[in-house]
Amino acid sequence: MNTVSKENRKLNDKIKFGMMSAFTAGMVNVSSLVLFFSFTSNITGHFAILANELANGNIFKIAIALLWISLYFTGSFFSNFLIRNGATSNKYLSHSVPIVLEIICLVAVGLYGHYVYAETLIETEILVAVLLFAMGLQNGLTASIASFGLKTTHLTGLTTDLAIHLSMLFKKDIANKENIRNRMKLMGAIALGYLIGGVVAGKIIHYAHFMVFIYISVAMIIIMVYDWSKTFSIKEMYKKQRQRQSALFTPTDEHDVLGKKYAQS
Amino acid sequence: MKFISHILIAVLIPLLLLGSAFVLRSNHLSPEQMIMGNWKEVSWTYEKADNKGSVNFNDEPINDAMKHMISQSKIIHEAETWNFTPDSGLVLNTHHKNLNVDWALMGSSNILRLKYNDEFEEHYNLIELNEKRMVLHFENDRLTRGIVRITFEKI
């Protein structure tokens, strides 16, 4: 009974965290599409551009596609690197570093876009690159936390997985349907979060313009606080559990009496 | 020692990727530099179109009357030559007058955005651009729904 509630709590936490991350990713993607005419939360399209430009021999565009792909790669690399090599004693600290870096990137794009951006090509390329780096950081973070099973910045793999899981529900001899349903709930929540984020960005972008990235940063801070509260509550839970366990094994007077009787006999 | 080598790898891999991308970029003419100068409209054709009845729009050159109707509400209406200037300005020459608009390349330099009076904004897909030729696409829903292709030659 206790295990089930723990599982549910874990699932609920994952759903909330995944949904919030996907919400910000959806906002970033739609905002960059409107402002820069380029997707920034996934790189499948950029790989397609790279392949096409390689075929055409257009060196300039090859360089740009390479730059963008490598920035996304670098973001994911740093995120996982920081989590795996970071402070093992303080989980919250190692999780928050990629989020802080992402917030810095978003704020930088927002402020630069609002006050400086002159719409030159090089500026567009660099701002898109910074956003791709930020999305790489986020994707690396969520994937690392969820043992590579959760990605929140793009939905191709997620849609495939959702379809596969749905088809599995129709198979009678699948033993653990509860687990499949839970996975589906999580994936559905991520897709919904991404969609809502995109719609919100699409609605506010026309009057907020580049300031939308500042709003996204505020959402990221909420995620960070949520992650902190979860890490803190889990720590507290373990602390209480340890206290209970140590109380159970403390020798009592009764134990002493029994011990003496045993020794006399 | 192991941690330092990890850090070195973590810094070197991204630097190598970024460095090679920047070297490649800086050694070639950017589309922003390539687009500068005078371009003359050579042809208007349908790249793709809904075929209505027996009329096949695909690959048919668009005549002046059709061109007039398609471009009526657009910034580029009746423009014959396009002069891109370095200050993000574009002078559209028509029979009667010149029209000054702002231009910018967006995305991976695949979108040409034109802005007139900070009010009207239009986007064209930049399909081909080299020293001699430029090809733009735009979506059209007048006469027949489809994609119109404008081909230019450098003057």
Coordinates of N, CA, C and O in Angstrom, one line a residue, chain A residues 118 120, chain B residues 36 83-91 100-104:
Chain A
A118 N 19.5 44.4 -34.3 CA 19.3 45.2 -35.5 C 18.8 44.3 -36.7 O 18.9 44.8 -37.8
T120 N 20.3 41.8 -38.1 CA 21.3 41.4 -39.1 C 21.4 39.8 -39.1 O 21.0 39.2 -38.1
Chain B
M36 N 23.3 42.0 -52.0 CA 23.5 43.4 -52.3 C 23.5 43.7 -53.8 O 24.2 42.9 -54.5
N83 N 16.6 46.8 -55.7 CA 18.0 47.3 -55.3 C 18.2 47.1 -53.8 O 17.7 47.9 -53.0
F84 N 19.0 46.1 -53.5 CA 19.3 45.9 -52.0 C 20.5 46.8 -51.6 O 21.6 46.7 -52.3
T85 N 20.4 47.6 -50.6 CA 21.4 48.4 -50.1 C 22.0 48.0 -48.8 O 21.2 47.3 -48.0
P86 N 23.2 48.3 -48.4 CA 23.8 47.7 -47.2 C 23.1 48.2 -45.9 O 23.3 47.5 -44.8
D87 N 22.4 49.3 -45.9 CA 21.7 49.8 -44.7 C 20.4 49.2 -44.5 O 19.5 49.8 -43.9
S88 N 20.2 47.9 -44.9 CA 19.0 47.1 -44.7 C 17.8 47.8 -45.5 O 16.7 47.6 -45.2
G89 N 18.2 48.6 -46.5 CA 17.1 49.2 -47.4 C 17.0 48.5 -48.7 O 17.9 47.9 -49.2
L90 N 15.8 48.5 -49.2 CA 15.5 47.9 -50.5 C 14.7 48.9 -51.3 O 13.6 49.4 -50.8
V91 N 15.2 49.3 -52.5 CA 14.4 50.2 -53.4 C 13.8 49.4 -54.5 O 14.4 48.7 -55.3
N100 N 10.6 52.6 -51.0 CA 11.7 52.2 -50.1 C 11.1 51.3 -49.0 O 10.2 51.6 -48.3
V101 N 11.7 50.1 -48.9 CA 11.3 49.2 -47.8 C 12.5 48.7 -47.1 O 13.6 48.9 -47.5
D102 N 12.3 48.0 -45.9 CA 13.4 47.4 -45.1 C 13.4 46.0 -45.4 O 12.4 45.3 -45.6
W103 N 14.6 45.4 -45.4 CA 14.7 44.0 -45.6 C 15.6 43.3 -44.6 O 16.5 44.0 -44.0
A104 N 15.4 42.0 -44.3 CA 16.3 41.3 -43.4 C 16.2 39.8 -43.8 O 15.2 39.3 -44.2

